[in-house]
Amino acid sequence: MKYFRYDLFIAQNTDNLPEEERQEVDRQWQHNREAYSAILKTLSSRLPVDVYAHFNSWGFHDYRLTKMDIEHRSLHDMSVHFTLSSDIDNEENEELWCLCFDKVSYIQYQHLNYDNDQCVMHPEIDDWLYEEIMPVNESMLSFEVLFSSGGNVVLHFPDQSVSIKRVK
């Protein structure tokens, strides 16, 4: 992640950070948010209208990843589906969404929290924190998501090859 970095997230959520460092982290976070917002605006025509609108607001911040499916047809043609829940503990009020990427040509998973005593992508700590949609070139986009567990997924997909659907 270029803008919503895991190290800044950790620093922002550290209780004993000296005030001067906390202010610097907050300044950096605000600067990065503004810089990313400017880039996202340039991608509005490269994303479906509903996808752009969803991620131009709050996205899936604090949703829980309940499932990630990968359909593999070839090295340059995969589909990746994220199923996300707003509240898995309260089924009555739960919103369930599916975020689907088609024609994925690149996928990378890494974890950024080597000190985590739970496995990465652990069901109780894999809240969706931030995502970035960035241009790779004039016809390919990158989608990167950071989870609170330290898990990080990066995908590359062609323009317009993403959809979002509320399941429940």
PDB file of C-alpha atoms in Angstrom:
ATOM      1  CA  MET A   1       0.000   0.000   0.000  1.00  0.00           C
ATOM      2  CA  LYS A   2       1.380   3.343  -0.975  1.00  0.00           C
ATOM      3  CA  TYR A   3      -0.975   5.645   0.927  1.00  0.00           C
ATOM      4  CA  PHE A   4      -2.773   3.675   3.647  1.00  0.00           C
ATOM      5  CA  ARG A   5       0.343   1.987   4.946  1.00  0.00           C
ATOM      6  CA  TYR A   6       0.350  -0.606   7.687  1.00  0.00           C
ATOM      7  CA  ASP A   7       3.130   1.154   9.622  1.00  0.00           C
ATOM      8  CA  LEU A   8       1.051   4.358   9.756  1.00  0.00           C
ATOM      9  CA  PHE A   9      -2.018   2.390  10.854  1.00  0.00           C
ATOM     10  CA  ILE A  10      -0.007   0.772  13.687  1.00  0.00           C
ATOM     11  CA  ALA A  11       1.500   4.111  14.732  1.00  0.00           C
ATOM     12  CA  GLN A  12      -1.906   5.779  14.700  1.00  0.00           C
ATOM     13  CA  ASN A  13      -3.257   3.082  17.025  1.00  0.00           C
ATOM     14  CA  THR A  14      -0.329   3.050  19.458  1.00  0.00           C
ATOM     15  CA  ASP A  15      -1.322   4.460  22.839  1.00  0.00           C
ATOM     16  CA  ASN A  16       2.111   5.454  24.125  1.00  0.00           C
ATOM     17  CA  LEU A  17       3.319   7.355  21.056  1.00  0.00           C
ATOM     18  CA  PRO A  18       4.844  10.730  22.018  1.00  0.00           C
ATOM     19  CA  GLU A  19       2.607  13.676  21.097  1.00  0.00           C
ATOM     20  CA  GLU A  20       5.045  15.080  18.509  1.00  0.00           C
ATOM     21  CA  GLU A  21       5.220  11.720  16.706  1.00  0.00           C
ATOM     22  CA  ARG A  22       1.421  11.326  16.906  1.00  0.00           C
ATOM     23  CA  GLN A  23       0.961  14.723  15.247  1.00  0.00           C
ATOM     24  CA  GLU A  24       3.424  13.789  12.505  1.00  0.00           C
ATOM     25  CA  VAL A  25       1.582  10.499  11.887  1.00  0.00           C
ATOM     26  CA  ASP A  26      -1.726  12.383  11.723  1.00  0.00           C
ATOM     27  CA  ARG A  27      -0.235  14.899   9.253  1.00  0.00           C
ATOM     28  CA  GLN A  28       1.151  12.092   7.097  1.00  0.00           C
ATOM     29  CA  TRP A  29      -2.167  10.224   7.218  1.00  0.00           C
ATOM     30  CA  GLN A  30      -4.087  13.355   6.130  1.00  0.00           C
ATOM     31  CA  HIS A  31      -1.594  14.084   3.338  1.00  0.00           C
ATOM     32  CA  ASN A  32      -1.822  10.491   2.085  1.00  0.00           C
ATOM     33  CA  ARG A  33      -5.629  10.517   2.212  1.00  0.00           C
ATOM     34  CA  GLU A  34      -5.747  13.672   0.078  1.00  0.00           C
ATOM     35  CA  ALA A  35      -3.156  12.360  -2.398  1.00  0.00           C
ATOM     36  CA  TYR A  36      -4.993   9.045  -2.798  1.00  0.00           C
ATOM     37  CA  SER A  37      -8.348  10.788  -3.220  1.00  0.00           C
ATOM     38  CA  ALA A  38      -6.896  12.792  -6.123  1.00  0.00           C
ATOM     39  CA  ILE A  39      -5.667   9.602  -7.826  1.00  0.00           C
ATOM     40  CA  LEU A  40      -8.971   7.787  -7.302  1.00  0.00           C
ATOM     41  CA  LYS A  41     -10.848  10.665  -8.976  1.00  0.00           C
ATOM     42  CA  THR A  42      -8.783  10.137 -12.138  1.00  0.00           C
ATOM     43  CA  LEU A  43     -10.022   6.522 -12.279  1.00  0.00           C
ATOM     44  CA  SER A  44     -13.760   7.258 -12.262  1.00  0.00           C
ATOM     45  CA  SER A  45     -14.151   6.409 -15.968  1.00  0.00           C
ATOM     46  CA  ARG A  46     -12.131   3.184 -15.608  1.00  0.00           C
ATOM     47  CA  LEU A  47     -14.405   1.660 -12.964  1.00  0.00           C
ATOM     48  CA  PRO A  48     -18.107   0.800 -13.054  1.00  0.00           C
ATOM     49  CA  VAL A  49     -20.156   3.679 -11.640  1.00  0.00           C
ATOM     50  CA  ASP A  50     -21.390   1.748  -8.583  1.00  0.00           C
ATOM     51  CA  VAL A  51     -17.892   0.472  -7.739  1.00  0.00           C
ATOM     52  CA  TYR A  52     -16.398   3.942  -8.006  1.00  0.00           C
ATOM     53  CA  ALA A  53     -19.179   5.431  -5.855  1.00  0.00           C
ATOM     54  CA  HIS A  54     -18.717   2.770  -3.181  1.00  0.00           C
ATOM     55  CA  PHE A  55     -14.958   3.219  -2.909  1.00  0.00           C
ATOM     56  CA  ASN A  56     -15.108   6.993  -3.243  1.00  0.00           C
ATOM     57  CA  SER A  57     -16.877   6.964   0.110  1.00  0.00           C
ATOM     58  CA  TRP A  58     -16.111   4.687   3.066  1.00  0.00           C
ATOM     59  CA  GLY A  59     -15.516   1.480   1.094  1.00  0.00           C
ATOM     60  CA  PHE A  60     -15.632  -1.641   3.267  1.00  0.00           C
ATOM     61  CA  HIS A  61     -13.727  -0.201   6.223  1.00  0.00           C
ATOM     62  CA  ASP A  62     -14.355  -2.347   9.326  1.00  0.00           C
ATOM     63  CA  TYR A  63     -16.204  -5.059   7.397  1.00  0.00           C
ATOM     64  CA  ARG A  64     -15.106  -8.626   7.989  1.00  0.00           C
ATOM     65  CA  LEU A  65     -13.783 -10.852   5.230  1.00  0.00           C
ATOM     66  CA  THR A  66     -15.822 -14.042   5.454  1.00  0.00           C
ATOM     67  CA  LYS A  67     -14.544 -15.707   2.307  1.00  0.00           C
ATOM     68  CA  MET A  68     -12.106 -15.196  -0.544  1.00  0.00           C
ATOM     69  CA  ASP A  69     -12.570 -17.405  -3.620  1.00  0.00           C
ATOM     70  CA  ILE A  70     -10.159 -17.702  -6.513  1.00  0.00           C
ATOM     71  CA  GLU A  71     -11.307 -19.241  -9.788  1.00  0.00           C
ATOM     72  CA  HIS A  72      -8.241 -20.158 -11.797  1.00  0.00           C
ATOM     73  CA  ARG A  73      -8.651 -20.649 -15.540  1.00  0.00           C
ATOM     74  CA  SER A  74      -5.150 -19.721 -16.689  1.00  0.00           C
ATOM     75  CA  LEU A  75      -2.183 -17.684 -15.507  1.00  0.00           C
ATOM     76  CA  HIS A  76      -3.731 -14.555 -16.994  1.00  0.00           C
ATOM     77  CA  ASP A  77      -7.383 -15.259 -16.319  1.00  0.00           C
ATOM     78  CA  MET A  78      -8.549 -15.652 -12.758  1.00  0.00           C
ATOM     79  CA  SER A  79     -11.588 -14.382 -10.927  1.00  0.00           C
ATOM     80  CA  VAL A  80     -11.285 -13.312  -7.313  1.00  0.00           C
ATOM     81  CA  HIS A  81     -14.357 -12.900  -5.122  1.00  0.00           C
ATOM     82  CA  PHE A  82     -14.332 -11.290  -1.684  1.00  0.00           C
ATOM     83  CA  THR A  83     -17.385 -11.910   0.507  1.00  0.00           C
ATOM     84  CA  LEU A  84     -17.671  -9.277   3.219  1.00  0.00           C
ATOM     85  CA  SER A  85     -19.936  -8.941   6.229  1.00  0.00           C
ATOM     86  CA  SER A  86     -20.818  -5.796   8.143  1.00  0.00           C
ATOM     87  CA  ASP A  87     -21.606  -7.730  11.341  1.00  0.00           C
ATOM     88  CA  ILE A  88     -21.196 -11.497  11.499  1.00  0.00           C
ATOM     89  CA  ASP A  89     -22.282 -11.527  15.141  1.00  0.00           C
ATOM     90  CA  ASN A  90     -25.734 -10.103  14.404  1.00  0.00           C
ATOM     91  CA  GLU A  91     -27.263 -11.882  11.398  1.00  0.00           C
ATOM     92  CA  GLU A  92     -30.456  -9.836  11.599  1.00  0.00           C
ATOM     93  CA  ASN A  93     -28.631  -6.552  10.923  1.00  0.00           C
ATOM     94  CA  GLU A  94     -25.828  -7.997   8.810  1.00  0.00           C
ATOM     95  CA  GLU A  95     -25.081  -6.626   5.362  1.00  0.00           C
ATOM     96  CA  LEU A  96     -23.347  -9.124   3.090  1.00  0.00           C
ATOM     97  CA  TRP A  97     -21.500  -7.983  -0.030  1.00  0.00           C
ATOM     98  CA  CYS A  98     -19.590  -9.659  -2.837  1.00  0.00           C
ATOM     99  CA  LEU A  99     -16.761  -7.791  -4.529  1.00  0.00           C
ATOM    100  CA  CYS A 100     -15.778  -9.620  -7.732  1.00  0.00           C
ATOM    101  CA  PHE A 101     -12.763  -9.115  -9.957  1.00  0.00           C
ATOM    102  CA  ASP A 102     -12.608 -10.767 -13.394  1.00  0.00           C
ATOM    103  CA  LYS A 103      -9.697 -11.367 -15.764  1.00  0.00           C
ATOM    104  CA  VAL A 104      -7.217 -11.029 -12.900  1.00  0.00           C
ATOM    105  CA  SER A 105      -3.700 -11.408 -14.277  1.00  0.00           C
ATOM    106  CA  TYR A 106      -1.765 -10.930 -11.054  1.00  0.00           C
ATOM    107  CA  ILE A 107      -2.447 -11.825  -7.449  1.00  0.00           C
ATOM    108  CA  GLN A 108      -0.131 -11.474  -4.476  1.00  0.00           C
ATOM    109  CA  TYR A 109      -0.699 -12.209  -0.834  1.00  0.00           C
ATOM    110  CA  GLN A 110       1.667 -11.151   1.913  1.00  0.00           C
ATOM    111  CA  HIS A 111       1.473 -10.459   5.568  1.00  0.00           C
ATOM    112  CA  LEU A 112       2.951  -7.393   7.147  1.00  0.00           C
ATOM    113  CA  ASN A 113       2.634  -8.286  10.811  1.00  0.00           C
ATOM    114  CA  TYR A 114       5.258 -10.873  11.652  1.00  0.00           C
ATOM    115  CA  ASP A 115       4.746 -10.275  15.386  1.00  0.00           C
ATOM    116  CA  ASN A 116       1.114 -11.350  15.256  1.00  0.00           C
ATOM    117  CA  ASP A 117       0.607 -14.364  17.515  1.00  0.00           C
ATOM    118  CA  GLN A 118      -2.561 -15.338  15.625  1.00  0.00           C
ATOM    119  CA  CYS A 119      -2.325 -16.699  12.111  1.00  0.00           C
ATOM    120  CA  VAL A 120      -2.682 -14.048   9.458  1.00  0.00           C
ATOM    121  CA  MET A 121      -6.202 -13.734   8.001  1.00  0.00           C
ATOM    122  CA  HIS A 122      -7.515 -15.096  11.298  1.00  0.00           C
ATOM    123  CA  PRO A 123     -11.338 -14.936  11.353  1.00  0.00           C
ATOM    124  CA  GLU A 124     -11.420 -12.818  14.506  1.00  0.00           C
ATOM    125  CA  ILE A 125      -8.852 -10.239  13.391  1.00  0.00           C
ATOM    126  CA  ASP A 126      -9.210  -9.962   9.638  1.00  0.00           C
ATOM    127  CA  ASP A 127     -11.244  -6.775   9.488  1.00  0.00           C
ATOM    128  CA  TRP A 128     -10.962  -4.909   6.206  1.00  0.00           C
ATOM    129  CA  LEU A 129      -9.077  -1.699   6.905  1.00  0.00           C
ATOM    130  CA  TYR A 130      -8.228   0.149   3.721  1.00  0.00           C
ATOM    131  CA  GLU A 131      -8.061  -0.396   0.017  1.00  0.00           C
ATOM    132  CA  GLU A 132      -6.306   1.381  -2.805  1.00  0.00           C
ATOM    133  CA  ILE A 133      -7.231   1.282  -6.470  1.00  0.00           C
ATOM    134  CA  MET A 134      -4.328   2.499  -8.569  1.00  0.00           C
ATOM    135  CA  PRO A 135      -3.448   2.606 -12.269  1.00  0.00           C
ATOM    136  CA  VAL A 136      -0.899   0.043 -13.479  1.00  0.00           C
ATOM    137  CA  ASN A 137      -0.969   1.348 -17.062  1.00  0.00           C
ATOM    138  CA  GLU A 138      -3.560   2.845 -19.431  1.00  0.00           C
ATOM    139  CA  SER A 139      -5.770  -0.269 -19.416  1.00  0.00           C
ATOM    140  CA  MET A 140      -4.893  -2.154 -16.207  1.00  0.00           C
ATOM    141  CA  LEU A 141      -5.727  -1.334 -12.583  1.00  0.00           C
ATOM    142  CA  SER A 142      -4.359  -2.539  -9.284  1.00  0.00           C
ATOM    143  CA  PHE A 143      -6.527  -3.237  -6.261  1.00  0.00           C
ATOM    144  CA  GLU A 144      -4.823  -3.630  -2.904  1.00  0.00           C
ATOM    145  CA  VAL A 145      -6.483  -4.300   0.435  1.00  0.00           C
ATOM    146  CA  LEU A 146      -5.034  -4.211   3.927  1.00  0.00           C
ATOM    147  CA  PHE A 147      -6.539  -6.214   6.788  1.00  0.00           C
ATOM    148  CA  SER A 148      -6.147  -5.509  10.494  1.00  0.00           C
ATOM    149  CA  SER A 149      -4.341  -8.833  10.912  1.00  0.00           C
ATOM    150  CA  GLY A 150      -1.540  -7.524   8.683  1.00  0.00           C
ATOM    151  CA  GLY A 151      -2.752  -9.511   5.690  1.00  0.00           C
ATOM    152  CA  ASN A 152      -2.407  -7.748   2.352  1.00  0.00           C
ATOM    153  CA  VAL A 153      -3.794  -8.792  -1.049  1.00  0.00           C
ATOM    154  CA  VAL A 154      -2.899  -7.191  -4.396  1.00  0.00           C
ATOM    155  CA  LEU A 155      -4.721  -7.845  -7.686  1.00  0.00           C
ATOM    156  CA  HIS A 156      -4.264  -6.542 -11.231  1.00  0.00           C
ATOM    157  CA  PHE A 157      -7.286  -6.488 -13.511  1.00  0.00           C
ATOM    158  CA  PRO A 158      -8.418  -4.703 -16.702  1.00  0.00           C
ATOM    159  CA  ASP A 159     -10.504  -1.539 -16.577  1.00  0.00           C
ATOM    160  CA  GLN A 160     -14.191  -2.147 -15.800  1.00  0.00           C
ATOM    161  CA  SER A 161     -13.547  -5.783 -14.733  1.00  0.00           C
ATOM    162  CA  VAL A 162     -14.837  -5.423 -11.187  1.00  0.00           C
ATOM    163  CA  SER A 163     -18.351  -5.594  -9.804  1.00  0.00           C
ATOM    164  CA  ILE A 164     -20.000  -5.118  -6.452  1.00  0.00           C
ATOM    165  CA  LYS A 165     -23.240  -6.669  -5.302  1.00  0.00           C
ATOM    166  CA  ARG A 166     -25.145  -6.618  -2.048  1.00  0.00           C
ATOM    167  CA  VAL A 167     -26.098 -10.218  -1.254  1.00  0.00           C
ATOM    168  CA  LYS A 168     -28.045  -9.530   1.938  1.00  0.00           C
TER     169      LYS A 168
END
